[in-house]
Coordinates of C-alpha atoms in Angstrom, one line a residue:
Chain A
X233 CA 56.6 9.0 11.1
X234 CA 54.8 6.8 13.5
X235 CA 51.6 7.3 12.1
X236 CA 53.2 6.6 8.4
X237 CA 54.8 3.5 9.5
X238 CA 51.4 2.2 11.0
X239 CA 49.7 3.2 7.5
X240 CA 52.3 1.4 5.7
X241 CA 51.8 -1.6 7.8
X242 CA 48.1 -1.7 7.5
X243 CA 48.4 -1.3 3.7
X244 CA 50.8 -4.3 3.8
X245 CA 48.6 -6.3 5.7
X246 CA 45.5 -5.5 3.5
X247 CA 47.7 -6.6 0.5
X248 CA 48.9 -9.6 2.3
X249 CA 45.3 -10.8 2.8
X250 CA 43.9 -10.0 -0.4
X251 CA 44.3 -13.7 -2.5
X252 CA 44.2 -14.2 -6.2
X253 CA 43.5 -17.7 -7.8
X254 CA 43.4 -18.3 -11.4
X255 CA 41.8 -21.5 -13.3
X256 CA 38.9 -22.5 -15.4
X257 CA 35.3 -22.4 -14.2
X258 CA 34.5 -26.3 -13.8
X259 CA 31.4 -25.9 -11.9
X260 CA 29.1 -23.3 -10.1
X261 CA 27.0 -24.7 -6.7
X262 CA 24.4 -22.5 -5.9
X263 CA 22.9 -22.3 -2.3
X264 CA 20.9 -19.9 -0.4
X265 CA 23.8 -17.6 0.6
X266 CA 25.4 -17.5 -2.6
X267 CA 27.4 -19.8 -5.2
X268 CA 30.3 -21.9 -4.9
X269 CA 32.9 -21.5 -7.9
X270 CA 34.7 -24.8 -8.5
X271 CA 38.0 -23.9 -10.3
X272 CA 40.3 -26.0 -12.3
X273 CA 43.9 -25.4 -12.8
X274 CA 43.5 -27.6 -16.0
X275 CA 42.2 -26.5 -19.2
X276 CA 38.9 -28.0 -20.2
X277 CA 40.3 -28.7 -23.5
X278 CA 42.4 -31.4 -21.4
X279 CA 41.6 -34.9 -20.9
X280 CA 42.3 -34.6 -17.5
X281 CA 39.7 -32.2 -16.8
X282 CA 36.7 -34.3 -16.1
X283 CA 38.8 -36.4 -13.8
X284 CA 41.7 -34.9 -12.0
X285 CA 40.7 -34.0 -8.6
X286 CA 44.3 -32.5 -7.1
X287 CA 44.2 -29.0 -9.0
X288 CA 40.7 -27.9 -8.0
X289 CA 40.0 -24.9 -5.7
X290 CA 36.6 -23.6 -4.7
X291 CA 35.8 -19.7 -3.8
X292 CA 32.7 -18.3 -2.6
X293 CA 30.7 -15.5 -3.9
X294 CA 28.0 -14.4 -1.3
X295 CA 24.5 -12.9 -2.7
X296 CA 25.1 -9.9 -0.5
X297 CA 28.2 -8.8 -2.8
X298 CA 26.6 -5.5 -4.6
X299 CA 27.3 -6.7 -8.0
X300 CA 26.2 -10.4 -7.5
X301 CA 24.2 -10.7 -10.3
X302 CA 26.8 -9.7 -12.7
X303 CA 29.7 -11.6 -11.4
X304 CA 27.5 -14.8 -11.3
X305 CA 26.6 -14.0 -15.0
X306 CA 30.4 -13.5 -16.0
X307 CA 31.0 -16.8 -14.4
X308 CA 28.4 -18.7 -16.2
X309 CA 29.7 -17.0 -19.5
X310 CA 33.3 -17.8 -18.8
X311 CA 32.2 -21.6 -17.9
X312 CA 30.5 -21.8 -21.4
X313 CA 33.1 -20.1 -23.3
X314 CA 36.0 -22.2 -21.4
X315 CA 37.8 -18.8 -20.5
X316 CA 40.2 -18.7 -17.9
X317 CA 39.6 -16.5 -15.1
X318 CA 41.7 -14.4 -12.4
X319 CA 39.4 -14.3 -9.4
X320 CA 40.8 -11.7 -6.4
X321 CA 39.2 -12.0 -3.0
X322 CA 39.8 -8.9 -0.6
X323 CA 39.9 -9.0 3.3
X324 CA 36.0 -8.5 3.2
X325 CA 35.8 -11.8 1.1
X326 CA 34.6 -9.6 -1.8
X327 CA 35.6 -11.4 -5.1
X328 CA 36.8 -9.5 -8.3
X329 CA 36.6 -11.5 -11.6
X330 CA 38.7 -10.8 -14.4
X331 CA 38.7 -12.9 -17.5
X332 CA 42.6 -13.8 -18.8
X333 CA 41.5 -15.2 -22.1
X334 CA 41.3 -19.0 -23.4
Chain B
X207 CA 14.3 3.6 14.8
X208 CA 15.9 4.3 18.4
X209 CA 13.6 6.4 20.6
X210 CA 16.0 9.1 20.9
X211 CA 16.5 9.4 16.8
X212 CA 12.6 9.5 16.3
X213 CA 12.2 12.3 18.8
X214 CA 14.8 14.5 17.0
X215 CA 13.2 13.6 13.8
X216 CA 9.7 14.4 14.8
X217 CA 10.7 17.8 16.0
X218 CA 12.6 18.6 13.0
X219 CA 9.8 17.7 10.5
X220 CA 7.3 19.4 12.6
X221 CA 9.2 22.6 13.0
X222 CA 9.2 22.5 9.1
X223 CA 6.0 21.8 8.9
X224 CA 4.6 24.6 11.3
X225 CA 7.1 27.3 10.8
X226 CA 6.3 27.5 6.7
X227 CA 6.2 30.8 5.0
X228 CA 2.6 31.5 4.0
X229 CA 2.6 31.3 0.4
X230 CA 0.9 34.9 -0.4
X231 CA 3.9 36.4 1.5
X232 CA 6.3 35.4 -1.3
X233 CA 7.1 36.4 -4.5
X234 CA 4.9 34.7 -7.3
X235 CA 7.6 32.0 -8.3
X236 CA 8.6 30.9 -4.8
X237 CA 4.9 31.0 -4.1
X238 CA 4.3 28.6 -6.7
X239 CA 6.7 26.1 -5.1
X240 CA 5.2 26.7 -1.4
X241 CA 1.9 26.0 -2.7
X242 CA 2.7 22.7 -4.0
X243 CA 5.2 22.2 -1.1
X244 CA 2.1 22.7 1.2
X245 CA -0.1 20.1 -0.7
X246 CA 2.7 17.4 -0.9
X247 CA 3.0 17.8 2.6
X248 CA -0.3 16.6 3.4
X249 CA 0.8 13.5 1.3
X250 CA 3.6 13.1 4.0
X251 CA 6.4 14.8 2.2
X252 CA 9.1 16.4 4.1
X253 CA 9.7 19.9 3.0
X254 CA 13.2 20.0 4.5
X255 CA 14.7 18.4 1.6
X256 CA 14.2 21.4 -0.8
X257 CA 14.7 24.0 1.7
X258 CA 18.4 24.9 -0.1
X259 CA 17.0 25.2 -3.4
X260 CA 14.0 27.3 -2.1
X261 CA 16.6 29.6 -0.4
X262 CA 18.5 29.6 -3.5
X263 CA 15.3 30.5 -5.6
X264 CA 14.4 33.5 -3.1
X265 CA 18.1 34.8 -3.9
X266 CA 17.9 35.0 -7.7
X267 CA 14.4 36.5 -7.3
X268 CA 15.9 39.3 -5.4
X269 CA 19.0 39.7 -7.2
X270 CA 16.6 40.1 -10.0
X271 CA 18.3 37.1 -12.1
X272 CA 14.5 36.1 -13.2
X273 CA 15.5 33.9 -16.1
X274 CA 17.4 31.7 -13.7
X275 CA 15.2 31.9 -11.0
X276 CA 12.2 30.7 -13.7
X277 CA 14.6 27.7 -14.4
X278 CA 15.4 27.1 -10.8
X279 CA 11.4 27.3 -10.2
X280 CA 10.8 24.7 -12.8
X281 CA 13.6 22.1 -11.9
X282 CA 12.4 22.4 -8.3
X283 CA 8.9 21.8 -9.0
X284 CA 10.0 19.0 -11.3
X285 CA 12.0 17.4 -8.4
X286 CA 9.1 17.9 -5.9
X287 CA 6.7 16.2 -8.2
X288 CA 8.7 13.6 -9.1
X289 CA 9.5 12.7 -5.5
X290 CA 5.6 12.5 -5.1
X291 CA 5.4 9.7 -7.6
X292 CA 8.9 7.9 -6.9
X293 CA 9.8 8.5 -3.3
X294 CA 12.1 11.5 -1.5
X295 CA 14.3 8.4 -0.4
X296 CA 15.0 6.0 -3.3
X297 CA 15.4 2.0 -3.1
X298 CA 18.9 2.7 -4.0
X299 CA 19.8 4.6 -1.2
X300 CA 19.1 1.6 1.2
X301 CA 22.1 -0.3 -1.0
X302 CA 21.6 -3.8 -1.1
X303 CA 18.7 -3.8 1.4
X304 CA 16.8 -3.2 -1.2
X305 CA 16.4 -4.4 -4.7
X306 CA 13.6 -2.5 -6.4
X307 CA 13.9 -0.3 -9.5
X308 CA 13.0 3.5 -9.1
X309 CA 10.0 4.4 -11.0
X310 CA 9.9 6.5 -14.2
X311 CA 7.5 9.0 -14.8
X312 CA 5.1 8.7 -17.7
X313 CA 4.9 11.1 -20.6
X314 CA 1.2 12.0 -19.2
X315 CA 2.9 12.9 -15.6
X316 CA 5.6 14.7 -17.1
X317 CA 2.8 17.0 -19.4
X318 CA 0.9 17.4 -16.1
X319 CA 3.9 19.1 -14.1
X320 CA 4.6 21.4 -17.2
X321 CA 0.8 22.3 -17.1
X322 CA 1.2 23.2 -13.1
X323 CA 4.5 25.4 -14.0
X324 CA 2.6 27.1 -16.7
X325 CA -0.4 27.8 -14.4
X326 CA -2.8 25.4 -16.1
X327 CA -3.3 23.2 -13.1
X328 CA -3.6 23.9 -9.4
X329 CA -1.1 22.2 -6.9
X330 CA -4.2 20.3 -5.5
X331 CA -4.8 18.9 -8.7
X332 CA -1.4 18.1 -9.6
X333 CA -1.1 16.3 -6.5
X334 CA -4.4 14.6 -7.1
X335 CA -3.4 13.0 -10.5
X336 CA 0.3 12.4 -9.3
X337 CA 0.0 10.8 -6.1
X338 CA 0.0 6.9 -5.4
X339 CA -2.9 5.0 -5.2
X340 CA -1.9 1.6 -3.9
X341 CA -3.7 0.8 -0.7
X342 CA -0.8 0.9 1.8
X343 CA 0.1 4.4 0.8
X344 CA -3.8 5.5 1.2
X345 CA -4.2 4.1 4.7
X346 CA -1.1 5.4 5.8
X347 CA -2.0 9.0 4.6
X348 CA -5.2 8.9 6.1
X349 CA -3.6 7.9 9.3
X350 CA -1.1 10.9 9.1
X351 CA -4.2 13.1 8.5
X352 CA -5.4 12.3 11.7
X353 CA -2.2 13.5 13.2
X354 CA -2.1 16.7 11.4
X355 CA -5.9 17.3 12.1
X356 CA -5.0 17.1 15.9
X357 CA -2.4 19.8 15.6
X358 CA -4.4 22.0 13.5
X359 CA -7.0 21.8 15.6
X360 CA -5.0 22.7 19.0
X361 CA -6.4 19.2 20.3
X362 CA -3.1 17.8 21.0
X363 CA -3.2 16.1 24.5
X364 CA -0.2 15.7 26.9
X365 CA 0.3 12.5 28.8
X366 CA -0.5 12.7 32.6
X367 CA 2.7 12.6 34.6
X368 CA 1.7 9.0 35.8
X369 CA -0.3 6.3 33.6
X370 CA -2.8 4.4 35.3
X371 CA -3.3 0.7 34.6
X372 CA -6.8 1.2 32.8
X373 CA -9.0 -2.0 34.1
X374 CA -12.0 -2.5 35.9
X375 CA -12.3 -0.1 38.7
X376 CA -10.0 2.5 37.3
X377 CA -10.6 6.0 38.8
X378 CA -8.1 7.9 36.9
X379 CA -10.0 9.6 34.4
X380 CA -6.8 11.8 32.8
X381 CA -5.4 8.3 32.2
X382 CA -8.5 6.8 30.7
X383 CA -8.9 10.3 28.3
X384 CA -5.3 9.9 27.4
X385 CA -5.9 6.3 26.4
X386 CA -8.9 7.2 24.2
X387 CA -7.2 9.9 22.6
X388 CA -4.2 7.7 21.7
X389 CA -5.9 4.7 20.7
X390 CA -8.4 7.2 18.6
X391 CA -5.0 8.5 16.8
X392 CA -4.0 5.0 15.9
X393 CA -7.4 4.1 14.7
X394 CA -8.8 1.9 17.1
X395 CA -11.9 3.9 17.4
X396 CA -13.9 4.5 20.7
X397 CA -16.1 7.1 22.2
X398 CA -13.4 10.0 23.0
X399 CA -15.8 12.2 24.9
X400 CA -16.7 9.2 27.6
X401 CA -14.6 9.9 30.9
X402 CA -15.3 6.2 32.2
X403 CA -14.0 2.9 31.1
X404 CA -16.5 1.1 29.0
X405 CA -16.7 -1.7 26.9
X406 CA -15.7 0.4 23.5
X407 CA -12.5 1.4 25.2
X408 CA -11.8 -2.3 26.3
X409 CA -12.3 -3.7 23.0
X410 CA -9.9 -1.0 21.3
X411 CA -7.3 -1.9 23.8
X412 CA -7.8 -5.6 23.2
X413 CA -7.5 -4.8 19.3
X414 CA -4.4 -2.9 19.9
X415 CA -3.0 -5.8 22.3
X416 CA -3.5 -8.4 19.8
X417 CA -2.1 -6.3 16.3
X418 CA 1.1 -5.3 18.6
X419 CA 1.5 -9.3 19.5
X420 CA 0.6 -8.5 23.3
X421 CA -1.8 -10.6 25.4
X422 CA -5.2 -9.4 24.4
X423 CA -6.6 -9.2 27.8
X424 CA -8.1 -5.7 27.7
X425 CA -5.8 -4.4 30.5
X426 CA -3.8 -1.3 29.5
X427 CA -0.6 -2.0 32.0
X428 CA 2.9 -0.9 31.6
X429 CA 4.0 -3.0 28.4
X430 CA 0.9 -1.9 26.4
X431 CA 1.4 1.5 27.6
X432 CA 5.1 1.5 26.4
X433 CA 3.9 1.1 22.7
X434 CA 0.9 3.2 22.9
X435 CA 2.5 6.1 24.4
X436 CA 5.6 6.4 22.2
X437 CA 6.3 10.0 21.2
X438 CA 3.7 11.5 19.0
X439 CA 5.9 13.7 16.8
X440 CA 8.1 10.5 16.2
X441 CA 5.2 8.6 15.6
X442 CA 4.4 11.1 12.7
X443 CA 7.7 11.1 11.5
X444 CA 7.7 7.4 11.3
X445 CA 4.5 7.6 9.3
X446 CA 5.9 9.9 6.8
X447 CA 9.1 7.6 6.4
X448 CA 6.7 4.4 5.6
X449 CA 4.3 6.8 3.4
X450 CA 7.7 7.7 1.3
X451 CA 8.4 4.1 1.0
X452 CA 5.1 2.8 -0.3
X453 CA 5.5 5.4 -3.0
X454 CA 8.0 2.3 -4.6
X455 CA 4.9 0.0 -4.8
X456 CA 3.2 -0.3 -7.9
X457 CA -0.1 1.4 -8.0
X458 CA -1.8 -1.6 -8.6
X459 CA -0.7 -4.6 -6.5
X460 CA -2.8 -7.2 -8.1
X461 CA -6.0 -8.6 -7.1
X462 CA -4.2 -11.5 -5.5
X463 CA -0.9 -11.1 -4.1
X464 CA 1.3 -11.9 -1.5
X465 CA 2.6 -8.9 0.9
X466 CA 5.4 -9.7 3.4
X467 CA 5.7 -7.0 6.0
X468 CA 9.5 -7.7 7.0
X469 CA 9.2 -5.0 9.7
X470 CA 6.1 -6.8 11.5
X471 CA 7.6 -10.3 10.4
X472 CA 4.0 -11.6 8.7
X473 CA 2.6 -12.5 5.5
X474 CA -0.7 -11.3 4.0
X475 CA -2.1 -13.1 1.4
X476 CA -4.9 -11.0 -0.7
X477 CA -7.1 -13.1 -3.0
X478 CA -9.5 -10.8 -5.3
X479 CA -8.8 -7.8 -3.2
X480 CA -9.9 -9.3 0.1
X481 CA -7.4 -10.2 2.9
X482 CA -7.4 -14.2 2.9
X483 CA -4.9 -15.3 5.2
X484 CA -2.1 -13.5 7.7
X485 CA 0.7 -15.3 9.7
X486 CA 3.9 -15.1 11.2
X487 CA 7.1 -15.5 9.4
X488 CA 10.7 -16.0 10.3
X489 CA 13.0 -13.5 8.0
X490 CA 16.5 -12.8 7.5
X491 CA 19.1 -12.2 10.7
X492 CA 20.6 -8.7 10.9
X493 CA 23.6 -9.9 9.3
X494 CA 21.6 -11.4 6.2
X495 CA 18.6 -9.0 5.9
X496 CA 16.0 -10.4 3.4
X497 CA 15.8 -7.3 1.3
X498 CA 13.0 -5.4 0.2
X499 CA 12.1 -6.9 -3.1
X500 CA 9.1 -7.5 -5.8
X501 CA 8.9 -10.9 -7.4
X502 CA 6.6 -13.6 -8.5
X503 CA 5.4 -16.9 -7.5
X504 CA 4.7 -19.4 -10.3
X505 CA 4.7 -22.8 -8.8
X506 CA 5.7 -24.5 -5.5
X507 CA 7.6 -27.5 -4.9
X508 CA 6.5 -30.3 -2.5
X509 CA 9.2 -32.3 -0.4
X510 CA 11.9 -30.1 -1.6
X511 CA 15.7 -30.7 -1.2
X512 CA 17.9 -28.3 0.6
X513 CA 21.4 -27.5 -0.4
X514 CA 23.4 -26.5 2.8
X515 CA 25.0 -23.0 2.6
X516 CA 28.8 -23.2 2.6
X517 CA 29.0 -21.0 5.7
X518 CA 26.8 -23.7 7.9
X519 CA 28.8 -26.3 6.3
X520 CA 31.9 -25.3 7.4
X521 CA 30.9 -23.9 10.8
X522 CA 28.4 -26.6 11.9
X523 CA 28.6 -29.5 10.1
X524 CA 32.2 -30.2 9.1
X525 CA 33.5 -30.6 12.9
X526 CA 30.7 -32.9 13.5
X527 CA 31.4 -34.8 10.1
X528 CA 35.1 -34.9 11.0
X529 CA 34.1 -36.5 14.5
X530 CA 31.7 -39.0 12.7
X531 CA 30.9 -39.3 9.0
X532 CA 27.6 -41.3 10.2
X533 CA 26.2 -37.5 10.9
X534 CA 25.9 -37.0 7.4
X535 CA 23.4 -39.8 7.3
X536 CA 21.6 -39.3 10.3
X537 CA 20.9 -35.5 8.8
X538 CA 19.4 -37.5 5.5
X539 CA 22.2 -35.6 3.7
X540 CA 23.9 -36.7 0.1
X541 CA 27.5 -35.9 -0.4
X542 CA 27.8 -34.7 -4.1
X543 CA 31.6 -34.4 -5.6
X544 CA 31.4 -31.1 -7.1
X545 CA 34.1 -32.1 -9.8
X546 CA 32.3 -35.2 -11.1
X547 CA 28.7 -34.3 -9.8
X548 CA 28.4 -38.0 -8.4
X549 CA 27.3 -38.7 -5.2
X550 CA 30.0 -40.2 -2.6
X551 CA 30.0 -42.0 0.2
X552 CA 30.7 -39.6 3.3
X553 CA 32.9 -42.2 5.0
X554 CA 35.3 -41.9 2.3
X555 CA 35.7 -38.4 2.4
X556 CA 38.8 -36.8 4.3
X557 CA 36.6 -34.1 6.1
X558 CA 39.7 -32.9 7.6
X559 CA 41.0 -31.4 4.0
X560 CA 37.8 -29.6 3.7
X561 CA 38.7 -25.8 4.6
X562 CA 37.2 -22.3 3.6
X563 CA 39.5 -22.5 0.1
X564 CA 38.6 -26.4 -0.8
X565 CA 35.1 -27.3 -0.5
X566 CA 34.7 -29.7 -3.5
X567 CA 31.8 -31.3 -2.0
X568 CA 28.1 -30.0 -1.7
X569 CA 25.7 -31.4 0.9
X570 CA 22.0 -31.9 -0.5
X571 CA 19.1 -32.8 2.4
X572 CA 16.7 -35.0 1.3
X573 CA 12.9 -34.6 1.5
X574 CA 11.4 -35.4 4.6
X575 CA 10.0 -33.9 8.1
X576 CA 13.9 -33.3 9.0
X577 CA 14.5 -31.0 5.9
X578 CA 15.5 -27.4 6.7
X579 CA 12.9 -26.1 4.3
X580 CA 10.0 -28.1 5.6
X581 CA 7.5 -29.8 3.2
X582 CA 7.1 -27.1 0.7
X583 CA 9.3 -24.4 -1.0
X584 CA 7.4 -21.3 -2.8
X585 CA 10.5 -20.2 -5.1
X586 CA 10.7 -16.9 -6.4
X587 CA 12.4 -16.0 -9.8
X588 CA 15.1 -13.4 -8.1
X589 CA 18.8 -14.3 -8.5
X590 CA 19.6 -13.8 -4.7
X591 CA 18.1 -17.2 -3.8
X592 CA 15.5 -15.4 -1.6
X593 CA 12.3 -17.5 -1.5
X594 CA 9.2 -18.5 0.8
X595 CA 9.4 -22.0 2.6
X596 CA 7.8 -24.2 5.3
X597 CA 10.3 -24.9 7.8
X598 CA 11.4 -28.0 10.5
X599 CA 11.9 -25.2 13.1
X600 CA 8.1 -24.6 13.9
X601 CA 9.0 -23.6 17.4
X602 CA 10.6 -20.5 16.3
X603 CA 7.1 -19.0 15.6
X604 CA 6.5 -18.8 19.2
X605 CA 9.1 -16.2 19.6
X606 CA 8.5 -12.7 19.1
X607 CA 11.7 -11.5 17.5
X608 CA 12.0 -14.0 14.2
X609 CA 14.8 -12.9 12.6
X610 CA 16.8 -16.0 12.0
X611 CA 17.0 -17.2 8.8
X612 CA 19.6 -16.5 6.0
X613 CA 17.5 -14.1 4.0
X614 CA 14.9 -16.4 3.1
X615 CA 11.2 -16.3 4.5
X616 CA 9.8 -19.0 6.7
X617 CA 5.9 -19.6 6.8
X618 CA 3.9 -20.3 9.7
X619 CA 1.0 -21.8 7.8
X620 CA 2.5 -23.1 4.2
X621 CA -0.2 -25.8 3.8
X622 CA -3.0 -23.2 4.1
X623 CA -1.4 -21.0 2.2
X624 CA -0.4 -23.1 -0.6
X625 CA -4.1 -24.5 -0.6
X626 CA -5.2 -20.7 -0.9
X627 CA -2.6 -20.1 -3.6
X628 CA -3.9 -23.2 -5.6
X629 CA -7.5 -22.1 -5.1
X630 CA -6.6 -18.6 -6.3
X631 CA -5.2 -20.3 -9.7
X632 CA -8.5 -22.4 -10.1
X633 CA -6.4 -25.6 -8.9
X634 CA -8.7 -27.6 -6.6
X635 CA -7.3 -31.0 -6.6
X636 CA -5.1 -30.0 -3.5
X637 CA -6.2 -28.9 -0.1
X638 CA -4.2 -28.2 3.0
X639 CA -4.8 -31.4 4.2
X640 CA -4.3 -33.5 1.0
X641 CA -0.9 -31.3 0.9
X642 CA 0.2 -32.2 4.3
X643 CA -0.8 -36.0 3.9
X644 CA 1.2 -36.3 0.6
X645 CA 4.0 -34.6 2.2
X646 CA 4.1 -36.0 5.8
X647 CA 3.4 -39.6 4.4
X648 CA 6.2 -39.2 1.7
X649 CA 8.1 -42.6 1.1
X650 CA 11.4 -42.1 2.6
X651 CA 12.9 -44.4 -0.1
X652 CA 11.3 -42.5 -3.0
X653 CA 13.0 -39.3 -2.0
X654 CA 11.5 -37.3 -4.9
X655 CA 10.4 -33.6 -5.0
X656 CA 7.4 -32.6 -7.2
X657 CA 6.7 -29.2 -8.9
X658 CA 3.2 -28.1 -8.7
X659 CA 2.4 -25.2 -11.3
X660 CA 0.3 -22.4 -10.6
X661 CA -0.8 -21.4 -14.2
X662 CA -0.4 -17.8 -13.8
X663 CA 2.1 -15.3 -11.7
X664 CA 1.4 -14.1 -8.6
X665 CA 3.1 -10.8 -7.6
X666 CA 5.4 -11.0 -4.3
X667 CA 6.2 -8.0 -2.5
X668 CA 8.6 -8.5 0.4
X669 CA 8.4 -5.0 1.8
X670 CA 9.0 -3.1 5.2
X671 CA 6.6 -0.8 7.3
X672 CA 7.1 -0.3 10.7
X673 CA 3.6 1.5 10.8
X674 CA 1.4 -0.6 8.6
X675 CA -2.6 0.0 8.5
X676 CA -4.8 -3.1 8.1
X677 CA -8.2 -3.5 6.7
X678 CA -10.0 -1.7 9.6
X679 CA -7.9 1.3 9.6
X680 CA -5.7 0.3 12.8
X681 CA -2.3 1.4 12.9
X682 CA 0.2 -1.5 13.9
X683 CA 3.7 -0.4 14.9
X684 CA 6.8 -2.1 14.8
X685 CA 10.7 -1.8 15.9
X686 CA 12.9 -0.7 13.1
X687 CA 14.7 -4.0 13.3
X688 CA 16.9 -3.5 10.0
X689 CA 17.4 0.4 10.8
X690 CA 15.7 1.1 7.4
X691 CA 13.6 4.0 8.9
X692 CA 16.5 5.6 10.6
X693 CA 18.5 5.1 7.2
X694 CA 15.6 6.8 5.2
X695 CA 15.8 9.7 7.7
X696 CA 19.2 9.9 7.4
X697 CA 18.9 10.1 3.7
X698 CA 16.2 12.9 3.9
X699 CA 18.0 15.2 6.3
X700 CA 20.9 15.5 4.0
X701 CA 21.1 19.1 2.8

């Protein structure tokens, strides 16, 4: 029972540490260790998209992540097609990207 | 590889090597497999990987299930022959430490395997047409052959209980004989029959020390003995693991190519199949290892800018920017707003609000002597931002362990490297000196990077060999810093 509760606590702790963010890709900035994804909550169709700062969130994708190349391509495609994304980050900072539609 | 593992690994491989059942004592199907294994073993392949399949084949023959046995034999021979071409350990086995595509067999190679299965080719003929022909493979197999010849001829020598320092006046003939034996094994030729210390032995010791990055004083003391007297069987295993890895390389590396040995932390530039430059590198630290990868170099950038990676920005820079935004300007950096893509004044930014989830600025260091990439960047085409570059931290080249970068390869002699590359591409307008002048005398207000195209694609191999054989046939041993030998050994040991 004790170990079951411990496992349950660990599971909740893992879930609690996994974070999700949704938005549109406003910018992708590469550096030597990966890319920074600049996400905007506002649709690129909105006039505020170009100027509004308050809704911006950044997420970092390390180039040591095994599927880095595919994930980067998905982000680039989503930026061009202006598709809204859901990005999850686990405890180990591994990102999972899902397209939510325009 | 850790010393203890090397000994264990060496024993395992040697036992497999020496306990092989003679092919003529086996049924014909098993004999055909065993004959091929004997031949591929001479090419450094470990038999242990196929032991279970061999046992299965023998069982099928013993049970009289000949159709199944013939299929098993055919599959096993195809597997062994394919491994000879592509490696027993595959690049994928190292996960993201290696970004190399596994080779595929050509139709002609598959046809040759079929010919062996049908008895139209001998094992020796098959191995001869399939074995890799790149120079690193050939050199390492030659080195392994020396070790195997010593075992076959029973001339293996045990180390004396105490190893004397070999220097002028040394009387210990056992230590002299042993030093000569171990140096000859590694390709540092000297007269093995001479019981005295003579010039040829001193020269061999100096060459060994220079290659190992030791002081080349010709005195074989405890530091040099420690490397020279590594476990014999462990060294054989290390050679086999490295031979196997060279199967990933193309047979034709290119007459002009760049070979970075990550294990040795050195770069070699070959021009027209001749060694043109050989110098130190700084490679990825253990948590950001420079991967094994094959790429191309098409141009170089003089006076590059450098985008500060987010990890470095958050850990090292932001606390200093909070204390004083002037630090941004002192580092010759520009702050770019990621939303507008426009430069902003560092004094107008609230640096306390920059956190891991909110980094809406990119810091770009301008060209100049203070730039982290130095004066020249040699971009590659991979998507992982792995490239070669100069550095503003040249003092790191004085250190023996130079695993300090985020994955890129920093160069000890970037200007000489650029000059040779440009000469190889028939571009004679630049020399090392003129490149240095152009860079070091850069007008700080100009802040411009410029590209120099090579007009051709030069292959670059970021590779990992803990046993490297130079053009004189001398083996250079390196530590398994990235644990790639030990990972490869674990893969090979899996039944």
